[in-house]
mmCIF file of C-alpha atoms in Angstrom:
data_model
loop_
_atom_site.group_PDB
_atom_site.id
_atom_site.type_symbol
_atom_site.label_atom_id
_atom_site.label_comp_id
_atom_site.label_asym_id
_atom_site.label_seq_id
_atom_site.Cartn_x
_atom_site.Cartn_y
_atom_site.Cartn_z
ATOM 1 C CA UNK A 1 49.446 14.552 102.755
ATOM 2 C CA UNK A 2 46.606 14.617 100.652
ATOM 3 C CA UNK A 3 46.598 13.959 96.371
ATOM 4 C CA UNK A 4 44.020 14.752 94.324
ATOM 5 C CA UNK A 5 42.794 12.122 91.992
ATOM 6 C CA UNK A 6 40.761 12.146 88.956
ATOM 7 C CA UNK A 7 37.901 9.496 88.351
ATOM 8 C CA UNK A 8 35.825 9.322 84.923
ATOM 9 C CA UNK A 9 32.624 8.573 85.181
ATOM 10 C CA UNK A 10 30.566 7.014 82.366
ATOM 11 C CA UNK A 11 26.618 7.603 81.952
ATOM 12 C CA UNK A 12 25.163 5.589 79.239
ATOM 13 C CA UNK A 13 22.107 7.297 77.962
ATOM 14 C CA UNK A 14 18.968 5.396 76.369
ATOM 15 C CA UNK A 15 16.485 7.588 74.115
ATOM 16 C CA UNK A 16 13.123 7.667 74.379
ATOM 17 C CA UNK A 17 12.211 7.506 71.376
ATOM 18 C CA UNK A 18 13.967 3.887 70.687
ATOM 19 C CA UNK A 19 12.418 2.919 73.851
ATOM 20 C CA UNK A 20 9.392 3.950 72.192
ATOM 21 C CA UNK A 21 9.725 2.012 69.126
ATOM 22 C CA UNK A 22 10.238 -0.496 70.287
ATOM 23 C CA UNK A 23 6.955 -0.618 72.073
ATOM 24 C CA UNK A 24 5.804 0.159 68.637
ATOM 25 C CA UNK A 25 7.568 -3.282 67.145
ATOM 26 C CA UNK A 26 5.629 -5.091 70.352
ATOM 27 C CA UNK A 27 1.900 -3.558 69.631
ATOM 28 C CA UNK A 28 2.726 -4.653 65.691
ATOM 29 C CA UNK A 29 3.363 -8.576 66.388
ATOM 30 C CA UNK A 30 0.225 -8.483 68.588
ATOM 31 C CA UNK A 31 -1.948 -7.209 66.461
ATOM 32 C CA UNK A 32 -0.476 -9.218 63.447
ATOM 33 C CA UNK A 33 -1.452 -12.320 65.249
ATOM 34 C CA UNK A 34 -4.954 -11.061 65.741
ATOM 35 C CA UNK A 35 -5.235 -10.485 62.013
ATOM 36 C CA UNK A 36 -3.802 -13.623 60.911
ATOM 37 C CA UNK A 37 -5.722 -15.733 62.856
ATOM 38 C CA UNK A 38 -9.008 -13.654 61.948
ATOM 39 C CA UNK A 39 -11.787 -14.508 59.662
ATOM 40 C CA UNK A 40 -13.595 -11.095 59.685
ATOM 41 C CA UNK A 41 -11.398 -9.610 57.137
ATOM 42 C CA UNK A 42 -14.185 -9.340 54.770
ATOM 43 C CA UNK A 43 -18.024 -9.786 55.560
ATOM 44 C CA UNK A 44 -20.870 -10.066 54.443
ATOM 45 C CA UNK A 45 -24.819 -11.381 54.914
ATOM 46 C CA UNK A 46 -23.566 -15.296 56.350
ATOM 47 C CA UNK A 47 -20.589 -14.647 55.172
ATOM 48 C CA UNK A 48 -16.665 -14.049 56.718
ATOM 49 C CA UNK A 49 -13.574 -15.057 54.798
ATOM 50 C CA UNK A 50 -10.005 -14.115 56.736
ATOM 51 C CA UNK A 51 -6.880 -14.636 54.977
ATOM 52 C CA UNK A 52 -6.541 -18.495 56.054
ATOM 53 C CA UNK A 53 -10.440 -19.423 56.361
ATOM 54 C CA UNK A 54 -13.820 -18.463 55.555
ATOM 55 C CA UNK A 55 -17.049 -19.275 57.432
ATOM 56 C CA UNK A 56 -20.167 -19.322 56.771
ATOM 57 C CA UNK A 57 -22.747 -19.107 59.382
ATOM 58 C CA UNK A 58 -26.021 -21.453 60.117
ATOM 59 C CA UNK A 59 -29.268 -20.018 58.060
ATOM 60 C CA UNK A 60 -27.326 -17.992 55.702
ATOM 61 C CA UNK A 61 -29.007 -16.226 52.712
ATOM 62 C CA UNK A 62 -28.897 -18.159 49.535
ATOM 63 C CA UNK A 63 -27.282 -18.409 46.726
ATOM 64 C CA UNK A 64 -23.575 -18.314 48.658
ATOM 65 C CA UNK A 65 -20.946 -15.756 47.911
ATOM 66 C CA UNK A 66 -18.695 -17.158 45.330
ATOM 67 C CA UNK A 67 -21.230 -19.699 44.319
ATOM 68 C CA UNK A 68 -20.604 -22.358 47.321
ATOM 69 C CA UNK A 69 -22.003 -25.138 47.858
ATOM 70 C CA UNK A 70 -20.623 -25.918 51.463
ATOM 71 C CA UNK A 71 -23.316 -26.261 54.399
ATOM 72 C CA UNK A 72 -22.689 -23.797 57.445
ATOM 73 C CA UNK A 73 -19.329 -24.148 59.049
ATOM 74 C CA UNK A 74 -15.654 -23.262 58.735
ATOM 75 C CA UNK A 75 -13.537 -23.908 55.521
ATOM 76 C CA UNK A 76 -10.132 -23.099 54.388
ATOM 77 C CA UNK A 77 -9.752 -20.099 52.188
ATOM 78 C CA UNK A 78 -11.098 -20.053 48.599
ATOM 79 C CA UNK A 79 -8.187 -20.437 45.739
ATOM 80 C CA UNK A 80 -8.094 -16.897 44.957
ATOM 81 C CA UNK A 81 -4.900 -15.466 43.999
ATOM 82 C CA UNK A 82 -4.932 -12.030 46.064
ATOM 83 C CA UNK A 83 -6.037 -13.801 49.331
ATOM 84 C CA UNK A 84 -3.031 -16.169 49.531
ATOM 85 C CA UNK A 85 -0.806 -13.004 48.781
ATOM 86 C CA UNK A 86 -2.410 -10.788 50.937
ATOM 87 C CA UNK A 87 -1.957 -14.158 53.574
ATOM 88 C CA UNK A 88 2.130 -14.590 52.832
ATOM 89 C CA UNK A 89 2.811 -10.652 52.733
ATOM 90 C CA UNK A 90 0.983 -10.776 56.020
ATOM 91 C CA UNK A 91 3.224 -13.708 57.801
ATOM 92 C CA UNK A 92 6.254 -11.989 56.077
ATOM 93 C CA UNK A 93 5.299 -8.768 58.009
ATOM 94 C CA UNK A 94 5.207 -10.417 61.538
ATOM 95 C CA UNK A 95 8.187 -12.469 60.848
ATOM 96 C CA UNK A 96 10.314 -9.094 59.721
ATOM 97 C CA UNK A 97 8.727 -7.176 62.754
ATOM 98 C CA UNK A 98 9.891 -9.765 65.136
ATOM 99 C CA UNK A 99 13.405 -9.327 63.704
ATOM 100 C CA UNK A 100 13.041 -5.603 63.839
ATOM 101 C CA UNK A 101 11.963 -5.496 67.283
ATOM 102 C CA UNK A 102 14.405 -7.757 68.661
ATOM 103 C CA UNK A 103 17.329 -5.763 66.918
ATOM 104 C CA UNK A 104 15.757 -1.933 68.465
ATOM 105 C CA UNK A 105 16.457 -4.038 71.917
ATOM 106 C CA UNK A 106 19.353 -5.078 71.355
ATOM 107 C CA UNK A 107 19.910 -1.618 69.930
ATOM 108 C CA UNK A 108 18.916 -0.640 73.955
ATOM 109 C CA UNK A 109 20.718 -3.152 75.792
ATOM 110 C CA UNK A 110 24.444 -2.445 73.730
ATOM 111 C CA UNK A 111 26.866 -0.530 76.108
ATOM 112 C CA UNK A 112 28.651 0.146 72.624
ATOM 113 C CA UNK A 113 27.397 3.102 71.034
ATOM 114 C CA UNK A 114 28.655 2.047 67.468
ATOM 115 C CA UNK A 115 27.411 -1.561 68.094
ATOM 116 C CA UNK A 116 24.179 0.354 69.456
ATOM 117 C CA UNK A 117 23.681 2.280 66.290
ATOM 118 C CA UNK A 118 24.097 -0.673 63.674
ATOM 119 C CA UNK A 119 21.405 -2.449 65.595
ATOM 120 C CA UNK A 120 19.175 0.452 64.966
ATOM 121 C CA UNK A 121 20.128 0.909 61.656
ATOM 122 C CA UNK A 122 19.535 -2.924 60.838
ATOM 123 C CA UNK A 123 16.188 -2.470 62.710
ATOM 124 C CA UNK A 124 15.011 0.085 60.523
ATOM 125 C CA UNK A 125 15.914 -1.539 57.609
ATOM 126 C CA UNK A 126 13.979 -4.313 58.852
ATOM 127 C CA UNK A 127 10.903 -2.954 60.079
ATOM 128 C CA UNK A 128 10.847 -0.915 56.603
ATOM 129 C CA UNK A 129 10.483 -3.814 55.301
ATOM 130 C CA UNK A 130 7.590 -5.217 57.306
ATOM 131 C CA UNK A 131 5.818 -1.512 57.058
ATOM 132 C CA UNK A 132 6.243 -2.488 52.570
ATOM 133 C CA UNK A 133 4.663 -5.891 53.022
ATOM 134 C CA UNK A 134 1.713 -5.106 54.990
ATOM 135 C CA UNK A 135 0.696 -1.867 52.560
ATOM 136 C CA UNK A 136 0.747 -3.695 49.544
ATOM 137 C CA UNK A 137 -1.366 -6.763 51.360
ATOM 138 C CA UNK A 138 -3.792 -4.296 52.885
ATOM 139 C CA UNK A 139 -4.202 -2.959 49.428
ATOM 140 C CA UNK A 140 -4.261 -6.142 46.973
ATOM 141 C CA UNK A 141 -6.684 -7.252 49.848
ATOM 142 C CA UNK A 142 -9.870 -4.848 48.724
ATOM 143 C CA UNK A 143 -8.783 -4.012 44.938
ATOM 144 C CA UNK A 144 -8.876 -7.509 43.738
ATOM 145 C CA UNK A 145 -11.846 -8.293 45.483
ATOM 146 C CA UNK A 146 -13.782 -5.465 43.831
ATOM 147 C CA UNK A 147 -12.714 -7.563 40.426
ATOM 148 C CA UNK A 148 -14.646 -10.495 41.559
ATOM 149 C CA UNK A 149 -17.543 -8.716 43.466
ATOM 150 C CA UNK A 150 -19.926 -9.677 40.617
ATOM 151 C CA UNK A 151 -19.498 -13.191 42.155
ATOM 152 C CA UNK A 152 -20.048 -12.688 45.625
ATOM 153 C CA UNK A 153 -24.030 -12.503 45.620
ATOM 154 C CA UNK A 154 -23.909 -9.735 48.199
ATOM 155 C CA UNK A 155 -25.478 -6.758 47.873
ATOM 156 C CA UNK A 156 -23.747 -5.391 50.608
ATOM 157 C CA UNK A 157 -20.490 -5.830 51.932
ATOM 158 C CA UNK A 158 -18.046 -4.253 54.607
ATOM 159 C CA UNK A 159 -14.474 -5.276 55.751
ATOM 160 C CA UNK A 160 -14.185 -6.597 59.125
ATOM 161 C CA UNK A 161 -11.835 -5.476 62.592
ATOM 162 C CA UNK A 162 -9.280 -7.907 61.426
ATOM 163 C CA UNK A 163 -8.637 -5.580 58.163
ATOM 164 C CA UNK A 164 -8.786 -2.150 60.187
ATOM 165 C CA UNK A 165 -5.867 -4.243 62.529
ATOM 166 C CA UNK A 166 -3.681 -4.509 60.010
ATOM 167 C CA UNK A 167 -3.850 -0.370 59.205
ATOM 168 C CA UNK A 168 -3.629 -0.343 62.666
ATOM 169 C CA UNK A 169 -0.417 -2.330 62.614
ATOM 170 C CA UNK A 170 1.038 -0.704 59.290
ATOM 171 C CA UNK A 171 0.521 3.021 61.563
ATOM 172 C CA UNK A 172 2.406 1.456 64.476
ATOM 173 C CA UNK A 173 5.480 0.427 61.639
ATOM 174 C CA UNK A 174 5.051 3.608 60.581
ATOM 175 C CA UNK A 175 5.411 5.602 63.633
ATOM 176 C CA UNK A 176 8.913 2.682 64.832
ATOM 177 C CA UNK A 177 10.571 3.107 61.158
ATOM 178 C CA UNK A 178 10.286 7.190 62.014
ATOM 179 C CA UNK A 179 11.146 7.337 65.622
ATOM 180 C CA UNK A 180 14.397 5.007 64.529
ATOM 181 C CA UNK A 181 15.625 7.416 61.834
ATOM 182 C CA UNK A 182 15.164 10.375 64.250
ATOM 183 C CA UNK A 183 17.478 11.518 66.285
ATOM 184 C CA UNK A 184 20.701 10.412 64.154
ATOM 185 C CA UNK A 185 23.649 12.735 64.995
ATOM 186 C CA UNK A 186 22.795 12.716 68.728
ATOM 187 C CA UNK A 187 22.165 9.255 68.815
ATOM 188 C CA UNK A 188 26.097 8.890 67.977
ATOM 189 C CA UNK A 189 26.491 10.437 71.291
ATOM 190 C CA UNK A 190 25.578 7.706 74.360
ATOM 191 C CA UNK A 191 28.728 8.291 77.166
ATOM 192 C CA UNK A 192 29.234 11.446 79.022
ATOM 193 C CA UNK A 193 32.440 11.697 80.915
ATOM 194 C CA UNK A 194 32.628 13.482 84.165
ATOM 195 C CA UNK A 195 35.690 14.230 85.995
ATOM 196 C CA UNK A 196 35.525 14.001 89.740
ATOM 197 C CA UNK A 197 38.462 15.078 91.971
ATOM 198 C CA UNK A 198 38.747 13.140 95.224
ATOM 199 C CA UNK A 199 41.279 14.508 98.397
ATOM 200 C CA UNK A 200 42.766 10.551 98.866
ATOM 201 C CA UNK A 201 43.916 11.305 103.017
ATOM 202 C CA UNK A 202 47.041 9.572 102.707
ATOM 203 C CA UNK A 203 46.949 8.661 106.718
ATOM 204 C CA UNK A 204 45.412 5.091 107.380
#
C-alpha cells in the first residue's frame, strides 16, 4: 500500500549584486597595482614622478623640476611629505581591498546565511575603509603639490593615467561598499523550503 512522504528541499540563493561586488573588489586590486607601480602620476616637460619613483627622461628641458641635479634616468621619490602619504594610504587601500574581497567570497561560498551575512557585513566595513584611504590620497596627492608648484620649473603640468586609476579604483569601492549594503532584509533570507510528496510503492 502506498504512504505519502514529505521531503524538504533546500535552495540556497546567491545575489547578484554580491556577486557583483565582488567583481568590483577584483577590478580595485588590479588597478591598485597599476597605480602603485606607476610613475605617471604627475607629469610634466622631462618630467614623471609616481608615488615610489620619479624619472626624468634623456634631453629634458633645463633647470629640473624641484631643482635636480640628477642626469636622465630613474630615481626614488623626492622627500616630500604628501607623496609618501599619498604612497602608504595607497598600499593601505590594496591591502584592505584584498581583505574585503576575500570576505564578499566567502560571504558567497557560506551555506550559513547568518555566517553569510557577517562576512558581508565585515566586507563592507572593510572595503569602507579602503574607499577612505584612497580619497584622501587622491586628494593630498594634487593639493600639496599646488603648495610647491613654484618649485617645479614647469610651466605646464598635467596628472598622468596612473592618477585617473586610482579615481577609477575609488568608483569601483564605491559602487562594492553600495551594492554590499543593498539588499539587507532580503539578504537575511538565502533557503527556500519546498515540500514534495512522494507515493513510496510499498511492493519490492
Amino acid at each position: 500500500m502506498a504512504s505519502p512522504t514529505t521531503t524538504i528541499e533546500t535552495v540556497t540563493i546567491t545575489r547578484p549584486l554580491k556577486v557583483i561586488a565582488f567583481i568590483c573588489g577584483i577590478i580595485v586590486i588590479i588597478l591598485m597595482i597599476m597605480g602603485l607601480v606607476s610613475t605617471d602620476w604627475l607629469m610634466a616637460a622631462g618630467w614623471r614622478q609616481g608615488l615610489f619613483m620619479h624619472c626624468i627622461e634623456e634631453g629634458a628641458p633645463q633647470p629640473l623640476p624641484f631643482n635636480m641635479v640628477n642626469p636622465a634616468g630613474c630615481y626614488p621619490s623626492r622627500d616630500a611629505a604628501y607623496i609618501h602619504a599619498a604612497a602608504a594610504l595607497c598600499i593601505i587601500t590594496l591591502l584592505t581591498n584584498v581583505v574585503a574581497t576575500i570576505l564578499t567570497g566567502l560571504g558567497l561560498r557560506s551555506k550559513d546565511h547568518h555566517t553569510k551575512y557577517k562576512y558581508y557585513r565585515f566586507g563592507v566595513i572593510v572595503m569602507g575603509l579602503a574607499l577612505v584611504c584612497i580619497t584622501i590620497a587622491l586628494i593630498i596627492y594634487p593639493v600639496c603639490f599646488a603648495l610647491e608648484l613654484n618649485f617645479g620649473n614647469r610651466t605646464i603640468w598635467e596628472f598622468g593615467w596612473a592618477y585617473g586609476v586610482g579615481w577609477g579604483a575609488a568608483i569601483f569601492l564605491f559602487g562594492g561598499v553600495m551594492l554590499l549594503m543593498c539588499d539587507k532584509e532580503s539578504e537575511e533570507i538565502y533557503y527556500k523550503e519546498r515540500k514534495i510528496v512522494h507515493d513510496n510503492d510499498s511492493r519490492a
